[in-house]
Coordinates of C-alpha atoms in Angstrom, one line a residue:
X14 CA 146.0 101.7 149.8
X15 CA 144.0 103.1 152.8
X16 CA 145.4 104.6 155.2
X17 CA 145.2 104.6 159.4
X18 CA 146.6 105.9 161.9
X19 CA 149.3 103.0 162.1
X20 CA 151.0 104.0 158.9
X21 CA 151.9 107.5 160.5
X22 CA 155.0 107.7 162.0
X23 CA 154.8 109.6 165.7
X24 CA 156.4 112.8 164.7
X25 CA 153.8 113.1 162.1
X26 CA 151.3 112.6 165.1
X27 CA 153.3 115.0 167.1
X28 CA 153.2 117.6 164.5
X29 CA 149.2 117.3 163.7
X30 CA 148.7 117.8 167.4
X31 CA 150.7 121.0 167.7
X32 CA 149.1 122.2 164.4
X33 CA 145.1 122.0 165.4
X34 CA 146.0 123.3 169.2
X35 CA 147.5 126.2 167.5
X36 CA 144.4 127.1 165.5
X37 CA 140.4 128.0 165.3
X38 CA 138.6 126.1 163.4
X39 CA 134.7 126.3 162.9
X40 CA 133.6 123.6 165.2
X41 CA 135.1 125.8 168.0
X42 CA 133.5 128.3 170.3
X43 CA 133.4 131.9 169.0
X44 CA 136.7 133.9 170.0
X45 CA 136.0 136.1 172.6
X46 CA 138.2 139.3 171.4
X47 CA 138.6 140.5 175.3
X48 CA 139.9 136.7 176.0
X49 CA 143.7 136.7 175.9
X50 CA 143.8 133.0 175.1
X51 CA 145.9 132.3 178.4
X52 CA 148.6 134.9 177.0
X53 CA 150.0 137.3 179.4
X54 CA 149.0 140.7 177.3
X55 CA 151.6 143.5 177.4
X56 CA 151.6 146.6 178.4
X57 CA 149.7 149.5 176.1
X58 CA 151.5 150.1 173.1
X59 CA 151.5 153.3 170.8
X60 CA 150.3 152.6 167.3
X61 CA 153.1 153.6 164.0
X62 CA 152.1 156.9 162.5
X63 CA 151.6 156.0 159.2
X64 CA 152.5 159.0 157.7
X65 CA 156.1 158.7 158.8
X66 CA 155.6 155.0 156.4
X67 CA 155.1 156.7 153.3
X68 CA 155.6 153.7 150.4
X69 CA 155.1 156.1 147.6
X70 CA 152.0 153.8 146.0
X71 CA 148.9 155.7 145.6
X72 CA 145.6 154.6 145.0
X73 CA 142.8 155.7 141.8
X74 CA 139.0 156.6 142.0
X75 CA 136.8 155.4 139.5
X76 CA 135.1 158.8 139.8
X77 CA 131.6 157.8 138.3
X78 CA 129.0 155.0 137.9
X79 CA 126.1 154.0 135.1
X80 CA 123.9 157.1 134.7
X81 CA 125.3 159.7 137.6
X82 CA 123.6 161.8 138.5
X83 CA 122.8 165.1 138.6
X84 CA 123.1 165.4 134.5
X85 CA 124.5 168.6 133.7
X86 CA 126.5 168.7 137.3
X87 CA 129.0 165.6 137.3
X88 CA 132.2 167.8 137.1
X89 CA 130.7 170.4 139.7
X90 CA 130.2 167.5 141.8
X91 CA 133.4 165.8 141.2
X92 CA 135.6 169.2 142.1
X93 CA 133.9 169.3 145.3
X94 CA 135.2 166.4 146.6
X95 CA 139.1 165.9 145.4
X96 CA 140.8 167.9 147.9
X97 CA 139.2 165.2 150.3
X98 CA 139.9 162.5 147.6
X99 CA 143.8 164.0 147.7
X100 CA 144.1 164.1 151.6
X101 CA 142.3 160.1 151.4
X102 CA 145.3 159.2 149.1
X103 CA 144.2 159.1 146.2
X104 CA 146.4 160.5 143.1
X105 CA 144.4 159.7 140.2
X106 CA 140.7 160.1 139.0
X107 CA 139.3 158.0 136.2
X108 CA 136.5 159.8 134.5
X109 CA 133.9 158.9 131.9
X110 CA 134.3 159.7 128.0
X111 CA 134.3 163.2 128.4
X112 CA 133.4 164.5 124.8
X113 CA 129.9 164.7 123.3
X114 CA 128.0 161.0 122.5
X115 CA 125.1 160.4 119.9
X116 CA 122.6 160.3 123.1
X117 CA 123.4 163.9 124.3
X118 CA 122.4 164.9 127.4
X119 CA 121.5 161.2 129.0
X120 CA 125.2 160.1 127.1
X121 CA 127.7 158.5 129.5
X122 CA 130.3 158.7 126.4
X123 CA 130.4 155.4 125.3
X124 CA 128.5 155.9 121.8
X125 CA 130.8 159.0 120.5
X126 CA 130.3 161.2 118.1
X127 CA 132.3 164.6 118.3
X128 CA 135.4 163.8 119.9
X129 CA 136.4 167.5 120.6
X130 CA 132.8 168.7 121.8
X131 CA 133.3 168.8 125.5
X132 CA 129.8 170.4 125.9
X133 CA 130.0 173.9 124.2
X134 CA 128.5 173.2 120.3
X135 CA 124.4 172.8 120.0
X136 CA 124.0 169.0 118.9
X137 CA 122.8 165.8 119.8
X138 CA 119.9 168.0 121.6
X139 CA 121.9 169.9 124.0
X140 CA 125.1 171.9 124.8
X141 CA 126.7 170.4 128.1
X142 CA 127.1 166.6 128.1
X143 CA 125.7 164.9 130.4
X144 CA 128.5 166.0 132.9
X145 CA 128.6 169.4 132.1
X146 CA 130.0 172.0 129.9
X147 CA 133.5 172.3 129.0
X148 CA 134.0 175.0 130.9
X149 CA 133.0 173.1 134.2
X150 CA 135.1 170.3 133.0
X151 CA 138.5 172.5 132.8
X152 CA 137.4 173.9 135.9
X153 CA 137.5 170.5 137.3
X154 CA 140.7 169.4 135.5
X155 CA 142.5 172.5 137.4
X156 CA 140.8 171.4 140.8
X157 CA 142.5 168.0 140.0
X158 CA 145.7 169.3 139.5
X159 CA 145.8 172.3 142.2
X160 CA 145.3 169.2 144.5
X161 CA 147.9 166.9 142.6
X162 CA 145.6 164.2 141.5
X163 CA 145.7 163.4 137.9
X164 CA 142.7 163.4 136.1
X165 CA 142.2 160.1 133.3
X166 CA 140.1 160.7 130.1
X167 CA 138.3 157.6 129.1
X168 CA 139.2 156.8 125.5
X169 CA 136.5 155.2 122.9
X170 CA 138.5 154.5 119.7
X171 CA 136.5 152.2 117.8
X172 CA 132.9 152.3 117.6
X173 CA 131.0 155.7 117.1
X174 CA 127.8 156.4 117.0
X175 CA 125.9 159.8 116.0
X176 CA 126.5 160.6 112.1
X177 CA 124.4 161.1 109.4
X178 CA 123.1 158.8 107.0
X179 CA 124.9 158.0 103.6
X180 CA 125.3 155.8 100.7
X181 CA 127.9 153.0 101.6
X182 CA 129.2 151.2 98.6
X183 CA 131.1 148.9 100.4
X184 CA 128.1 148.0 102.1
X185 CA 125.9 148.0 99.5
X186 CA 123.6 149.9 101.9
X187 CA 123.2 153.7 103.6
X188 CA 125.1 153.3 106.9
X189 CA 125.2 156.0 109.5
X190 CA 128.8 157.0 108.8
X191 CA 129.0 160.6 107.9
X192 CA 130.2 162.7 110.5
X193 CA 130.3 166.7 109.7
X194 CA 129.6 170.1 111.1
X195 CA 125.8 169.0 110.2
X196 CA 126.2 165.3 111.4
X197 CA 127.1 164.4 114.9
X198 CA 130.7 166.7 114.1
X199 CA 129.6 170.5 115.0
X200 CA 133.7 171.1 116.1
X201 CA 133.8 170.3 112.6
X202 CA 138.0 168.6 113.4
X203 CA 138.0 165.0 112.4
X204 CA 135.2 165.1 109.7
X205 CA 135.2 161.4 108.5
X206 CA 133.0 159.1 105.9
X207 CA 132.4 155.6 105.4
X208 CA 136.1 155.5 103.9
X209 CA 137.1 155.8 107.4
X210 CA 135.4 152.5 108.6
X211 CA 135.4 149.1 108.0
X212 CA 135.0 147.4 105.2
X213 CA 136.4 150.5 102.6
X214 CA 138.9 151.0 99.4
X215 CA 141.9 149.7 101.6
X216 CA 140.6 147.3 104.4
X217 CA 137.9 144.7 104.1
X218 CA 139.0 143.4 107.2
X219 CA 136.8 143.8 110.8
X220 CA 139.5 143.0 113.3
X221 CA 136.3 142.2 115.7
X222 CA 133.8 145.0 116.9
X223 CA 131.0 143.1 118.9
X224 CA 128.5 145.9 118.2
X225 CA 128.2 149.1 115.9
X226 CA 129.9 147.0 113.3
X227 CA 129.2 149.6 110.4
X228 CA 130.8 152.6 112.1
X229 CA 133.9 150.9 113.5
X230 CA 137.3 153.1 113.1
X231 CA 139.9 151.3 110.1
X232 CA 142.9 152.4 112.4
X233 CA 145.1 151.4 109.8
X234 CA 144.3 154.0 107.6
X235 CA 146.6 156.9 107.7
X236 CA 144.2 159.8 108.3
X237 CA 142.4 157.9 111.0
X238 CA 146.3 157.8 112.6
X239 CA 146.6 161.1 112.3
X240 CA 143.6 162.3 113.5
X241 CA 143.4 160.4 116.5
X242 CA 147.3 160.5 118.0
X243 CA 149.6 161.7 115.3
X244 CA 149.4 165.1 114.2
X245 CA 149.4 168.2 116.7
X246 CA 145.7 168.7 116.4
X247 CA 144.8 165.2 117.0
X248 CA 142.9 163.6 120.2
X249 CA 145.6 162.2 121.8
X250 CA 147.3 165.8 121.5
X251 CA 144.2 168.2 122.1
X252 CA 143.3 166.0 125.0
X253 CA 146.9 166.0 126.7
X254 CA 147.9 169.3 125.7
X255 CA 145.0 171.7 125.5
X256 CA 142.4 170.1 128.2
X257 CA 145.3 169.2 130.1
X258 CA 144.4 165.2 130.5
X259 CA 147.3 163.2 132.0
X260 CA 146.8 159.6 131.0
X261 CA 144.1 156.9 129.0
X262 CA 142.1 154.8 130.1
X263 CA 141.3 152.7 126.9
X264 CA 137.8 151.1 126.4
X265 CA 136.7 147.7 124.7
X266 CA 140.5 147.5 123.6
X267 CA 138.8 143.5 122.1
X268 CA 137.4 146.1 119.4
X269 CA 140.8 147.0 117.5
X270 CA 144.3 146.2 117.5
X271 CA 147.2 146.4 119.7
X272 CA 149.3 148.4 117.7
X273 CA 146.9 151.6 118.3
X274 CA 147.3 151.5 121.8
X275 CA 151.7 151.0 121.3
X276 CA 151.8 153.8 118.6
X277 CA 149.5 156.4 120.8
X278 CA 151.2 155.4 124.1
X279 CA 154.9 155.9 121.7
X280 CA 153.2 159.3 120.2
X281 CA 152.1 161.0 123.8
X282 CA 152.8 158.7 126.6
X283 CA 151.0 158.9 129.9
X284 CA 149.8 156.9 132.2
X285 CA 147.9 154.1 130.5
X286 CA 144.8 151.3 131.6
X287 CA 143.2 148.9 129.0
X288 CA 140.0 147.4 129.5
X289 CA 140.8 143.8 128.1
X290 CA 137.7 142.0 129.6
X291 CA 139.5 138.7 130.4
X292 CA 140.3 137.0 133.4
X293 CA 143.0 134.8 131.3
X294 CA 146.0 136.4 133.0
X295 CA 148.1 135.1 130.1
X296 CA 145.7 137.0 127.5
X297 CA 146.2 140.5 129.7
X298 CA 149.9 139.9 130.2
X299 CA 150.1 139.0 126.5
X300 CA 149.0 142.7 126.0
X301 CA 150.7 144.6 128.4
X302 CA 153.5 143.2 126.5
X303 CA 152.3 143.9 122.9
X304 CA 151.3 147.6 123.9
X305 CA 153.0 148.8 127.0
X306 CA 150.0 150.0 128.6
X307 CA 148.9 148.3 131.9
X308 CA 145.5 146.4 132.4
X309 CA 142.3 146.2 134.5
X310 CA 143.3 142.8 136.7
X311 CA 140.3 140.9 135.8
X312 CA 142.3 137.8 136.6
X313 CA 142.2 139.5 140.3
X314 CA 138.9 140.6 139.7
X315 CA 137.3 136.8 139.3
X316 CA 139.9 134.8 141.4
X317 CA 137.9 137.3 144.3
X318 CA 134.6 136.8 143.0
X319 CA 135.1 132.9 142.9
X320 CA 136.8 133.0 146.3
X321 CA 133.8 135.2 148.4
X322 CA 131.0 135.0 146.7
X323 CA 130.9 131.5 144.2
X324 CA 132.6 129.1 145.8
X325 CA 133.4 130.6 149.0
X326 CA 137.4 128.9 149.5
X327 CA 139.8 131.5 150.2
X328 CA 142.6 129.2 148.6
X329 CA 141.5 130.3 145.1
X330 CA 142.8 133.5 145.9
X331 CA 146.6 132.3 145.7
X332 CA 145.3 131.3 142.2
X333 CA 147.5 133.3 139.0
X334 CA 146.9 137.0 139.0
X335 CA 148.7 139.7 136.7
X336 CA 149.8 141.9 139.7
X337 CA 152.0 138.4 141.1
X338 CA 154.0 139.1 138.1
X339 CA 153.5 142.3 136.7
X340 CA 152.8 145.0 139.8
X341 CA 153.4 148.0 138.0
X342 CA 151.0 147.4 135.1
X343 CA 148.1 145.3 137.2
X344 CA 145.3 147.8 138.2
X345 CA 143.2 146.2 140.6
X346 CA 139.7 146.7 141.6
X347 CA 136.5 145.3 143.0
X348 CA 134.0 146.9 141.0
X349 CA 133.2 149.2 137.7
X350 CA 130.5 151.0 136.4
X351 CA 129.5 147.7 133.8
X352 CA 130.1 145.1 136.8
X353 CA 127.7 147.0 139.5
X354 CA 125.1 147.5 136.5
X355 CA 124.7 144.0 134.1
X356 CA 123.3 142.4 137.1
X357 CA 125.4 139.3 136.5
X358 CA 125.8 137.6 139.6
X359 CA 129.1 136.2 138.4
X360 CA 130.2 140.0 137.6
X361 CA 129.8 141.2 140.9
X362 CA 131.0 140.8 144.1
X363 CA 128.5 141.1 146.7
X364 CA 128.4 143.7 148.8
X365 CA 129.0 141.9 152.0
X366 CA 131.8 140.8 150.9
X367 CA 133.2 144.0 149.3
X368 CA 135.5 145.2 151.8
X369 CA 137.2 142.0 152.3
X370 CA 137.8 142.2 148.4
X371 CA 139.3 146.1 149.0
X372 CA 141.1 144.7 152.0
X373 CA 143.2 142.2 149.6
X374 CA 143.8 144.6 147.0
X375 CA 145.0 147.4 149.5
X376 CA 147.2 144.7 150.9
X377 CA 148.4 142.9 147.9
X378 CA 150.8 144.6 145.0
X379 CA 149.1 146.1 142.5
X380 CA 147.3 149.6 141.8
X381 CA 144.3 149.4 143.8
X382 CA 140.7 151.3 142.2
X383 CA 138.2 153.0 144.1
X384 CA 134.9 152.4 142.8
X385 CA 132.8 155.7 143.4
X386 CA 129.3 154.5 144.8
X387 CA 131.7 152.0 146.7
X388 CA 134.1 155.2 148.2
X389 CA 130.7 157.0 148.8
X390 CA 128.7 154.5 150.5
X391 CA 128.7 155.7 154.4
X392 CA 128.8 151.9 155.6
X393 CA 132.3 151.5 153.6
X394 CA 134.0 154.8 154.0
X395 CA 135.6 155.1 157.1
X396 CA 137.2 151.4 156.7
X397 CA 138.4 152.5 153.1
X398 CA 139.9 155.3 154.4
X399 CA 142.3 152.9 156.6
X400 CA 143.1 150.4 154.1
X401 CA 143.9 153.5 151.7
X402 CA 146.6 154.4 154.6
X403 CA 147.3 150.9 155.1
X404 CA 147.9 150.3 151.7
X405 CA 150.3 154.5 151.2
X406 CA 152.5 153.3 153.8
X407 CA 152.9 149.4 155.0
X408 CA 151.7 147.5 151.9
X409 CA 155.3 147.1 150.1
X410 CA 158.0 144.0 150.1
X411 CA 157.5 140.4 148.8
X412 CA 154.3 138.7 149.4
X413 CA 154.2 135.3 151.7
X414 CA 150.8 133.5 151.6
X415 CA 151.4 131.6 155.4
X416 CA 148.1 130.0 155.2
X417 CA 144.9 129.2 153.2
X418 CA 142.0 127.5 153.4
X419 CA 138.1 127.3 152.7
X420 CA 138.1 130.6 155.0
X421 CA 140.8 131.8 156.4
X422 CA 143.4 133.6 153.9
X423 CA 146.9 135.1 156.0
X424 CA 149.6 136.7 154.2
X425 CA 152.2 138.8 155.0
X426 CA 154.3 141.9 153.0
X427 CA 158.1 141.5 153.9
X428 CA 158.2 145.6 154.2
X429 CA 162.1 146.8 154.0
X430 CA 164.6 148.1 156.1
X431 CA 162.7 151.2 156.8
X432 CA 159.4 149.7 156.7
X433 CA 157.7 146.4 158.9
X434 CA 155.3 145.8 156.2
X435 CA 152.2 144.1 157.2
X436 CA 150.0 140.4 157.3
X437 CA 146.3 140.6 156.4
X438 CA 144.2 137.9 157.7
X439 CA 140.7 137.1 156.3
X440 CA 138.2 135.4 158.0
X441 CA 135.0 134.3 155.9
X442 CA 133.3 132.0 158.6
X443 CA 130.9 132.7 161.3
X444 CA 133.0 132.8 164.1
X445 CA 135.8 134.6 164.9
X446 CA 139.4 132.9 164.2
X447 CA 142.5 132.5 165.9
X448 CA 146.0 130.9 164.3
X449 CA 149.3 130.7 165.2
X450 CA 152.1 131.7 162.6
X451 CA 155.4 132.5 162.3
X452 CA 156.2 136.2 161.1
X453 CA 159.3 138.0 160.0
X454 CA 159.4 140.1 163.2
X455 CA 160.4 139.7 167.0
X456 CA 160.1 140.5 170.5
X457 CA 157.2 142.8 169.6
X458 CA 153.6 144.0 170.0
X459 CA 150.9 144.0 167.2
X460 CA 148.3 145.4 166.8
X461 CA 145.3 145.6 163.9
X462 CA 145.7 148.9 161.7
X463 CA 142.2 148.4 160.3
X464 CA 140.8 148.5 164.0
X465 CA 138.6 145.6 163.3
X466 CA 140.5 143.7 166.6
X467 CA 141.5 145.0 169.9
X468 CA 143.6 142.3 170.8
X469 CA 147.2 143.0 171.3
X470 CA 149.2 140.1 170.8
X471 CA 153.5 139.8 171.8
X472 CA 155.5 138.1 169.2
X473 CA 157.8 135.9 170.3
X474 CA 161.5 135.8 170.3
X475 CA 161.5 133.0 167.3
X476 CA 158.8 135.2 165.7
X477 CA 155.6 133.1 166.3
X478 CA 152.4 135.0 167.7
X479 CA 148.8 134.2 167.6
X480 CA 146.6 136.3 165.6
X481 CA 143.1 136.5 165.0
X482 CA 140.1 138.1 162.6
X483 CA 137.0 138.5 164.0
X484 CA 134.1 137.0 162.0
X485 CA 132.9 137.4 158.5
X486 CA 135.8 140.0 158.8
X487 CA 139.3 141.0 158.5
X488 CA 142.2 142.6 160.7
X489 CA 145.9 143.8 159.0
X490 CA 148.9 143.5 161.7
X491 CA 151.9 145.4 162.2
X492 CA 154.4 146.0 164.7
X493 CA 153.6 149.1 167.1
X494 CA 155.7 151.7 168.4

């Protein structure tokens, strides 16, 4: 049945009425942030030091990108910067796969071949990898730690790539599987054969390696265990214990099973990221449960990519995301060193909208990433440096979407006793916006902690104030002092 107007009771009316005078909407003039809306404005206020807010949550670099360069220099270049990283706020570094790959000195890791070659044996045409030699790379593991950020080693446990060619009887074929002093092993520790990979004597099962299908590790066989987390010499061990890495980050984890990722965690423990390219949040909370170890949010990743860039409505982002039900293991970012290089435009989210993407995830629960080239970009800095402050000290307490639509987003983080906590408001249209809400505080000043707004709204008694977001843009509230 259609509806009119005469089917709507008055208080209905009433309510509409009160609802659009309290809001901006596109077909409005542009806010003028020195206009005070016909709102007495107080008195100057005095912002919170932020310091005094400290949440305890942290926030990791990415601390590379596809083919960095200098080659040769990467850890040189890294150490220079993580006392400013560590004063930023940032506790972590995830680095690439540090040990020697088939493509030497152009390798970014990801095609290993000598696990325990950190650039000091003659192979693969040269000694340092392309970040360096191992002595620059302990240099830059002690910088890490002098300045308490934990440095991440980037863990390839499947596919290798580098050996020498042999007779495969299982394959009926000679497969590049023989990996010794002479072949692709120069450390000469973890020496393996095509016995070691899928199919062999034991296994002629493939649990699913997209790519180097003959050289992909049989993890179930009990010296490739062994070599790789269980006995004191093995990766997992030599990596923690003698190069003094503190957690994983563990690549392509679609390539083997989950139980590798439970028993090493079980074995050495450490902080712990899998790269489960899905944005089915069921699928990645399915694995955090199966192996303990957290995930990349790609749910998070593509509800903002849809939101900003593909269909442009803010209400997909209230859409399921692993950090609404699993904070502690959801590690949230806006870009990687795949997304900002497979020039997929459904991979990537654009650049003008990549602070309002850092904005949410330094607002929302979660362990937000740093993505380097992002963190160095001179346009981005200085407004990452806030929401990394933002996000040390007033991001904490439950989460309240207030309002969504097509492009305005406002939520707010309850905070504690100690703590006011915060409301983000985004603002994807051309002009800026201006809405009315209802917060959790009273009787008090705001004011935006990402200086994107000057204006100084007064909350009322009942808690209602107007806020606004300038265009295109964003602004974070909190009380002042």
């Amino acid at each position: 049945m259609k509806k009119t107007l005469k089917n709507i009771p008055l208080v209905y009316l009433l309510i509409l009425v009160v609802f659009f005078s309290c809001s901006s909407d596109d077909d409005t003039p542009p806010v003028d942030p020195d206009d005070d809306n016909g709102i007495e404005q107080p008195e100057p206020v005095s912002a919170l030091n932020l310091a005094e807010y400290d949440n305890g949550s942290r926030v990791m670099m990415q601390a590379f990108y596809w083919d960095v360069e200098p080659r040769f220099e990467w850890w040189n270049t890294i150490s220079d910067k993580l006392e400013n990283w560590a004063d930023a706020g940032i506790n972590r570094i995830w680095i690439p796969p540090a040990s020697k790959g088939q493509s030497g000195g152009y390798s970014m890791g990801y095609d290993p071949s000598d696990y325990y070659d950190f650039g000091e044996y003659d192979q693969h045409g040269t000694v340092p990898t392309r970040f360096g030699t191992r002595e620059d790379l302990e240099n830059m593991i002690s910088t890490a730690h002098d300045n308490n950020i934990e440095v991440i080693a980037d863990m390839v446990l499947n596919h290798n790539s580098g050996g020498g060619l042999q007779y495969n009887p299982y394959r009926e074929k000679d497969t590049y599987t023989l990996f010794d002093e002479t072949h692709g092993n120069a450390s000469g520790m973890f020496n393996r054969d095509y016995e070691d990979f899928y199919p062999n004597s034991v296994s002629n099962y493939d649990p699913g390696s997209l790519f180097y299908e003959e050289t992909n590790l049989d993890h179930h066989r009990e010296r490739v265990q062994n070599w790789l987390w269980k006995d004191e010499n093995s990766v997992a061990k030599y990596y923690k214990n003698v190069m003094g890495f503190d957690g994983w980050r563990f690549d392509y984890v679609l390539g083997f099973e989950d139980f590798v990722i439970k028993d090493w965690l079980e074995e050495v423990g450490g902080f712990a990221v899998s790269e489960l390219w899905d944005g089915n949040p069921s699928v990645l909370r399915n694995h955090i449960e199966a192996t303990g170890s957290g995930v990349f949010d790609f749910a998070a990743f593509y509800v903002m990519e849809q939101a900003f860039d593909r269909n442009d409505d803010l209400t997909g982002l209230t859409n399921d995301q692993v950090w609404q039900t699993n904070p502690d293991k959801a590690v949230t970012f806006t870009a990687n060193h795949d997304t900002e290089k497979d020039g997929n435009e459904d991979n990537i989210i654009a650049p003008e909208n990549k602070l309002k993407a850092y904005a949410f995830i330094m607002t929302h629960p979660g362990y937000p990433t740093l993505f380097y080239l992002d963190y160095e970009n001179p346009e981005f800095q200085d407004q990452l440096n806030k929401l990394i402050s933002i996000h040390n000290s007033l991001a904490t307490g439950s989460v309240n979407v207030i309002y969504a639509d097509n492009d305005e987003y406002i939520m707010q983080r309850s905070g504690d006793a100690n703590n006011p906590g915060l409301i983000l408001y985004i603002n994807t249209s051309e002009n800026a916006k201006r809405r009315t809400i209802t917060t959790s505080w009273d009787t008090t000043v705001l004011m935006d902690y990402s200086e994107n707004s000057n204006y100084r709204p007064q909350v009322s008694e009942n808690g209602e104030v107007i806020i606004e977001a300038p265009a295109n843009s964003y602004a974070i509230w909190s009380i002042t002092e």
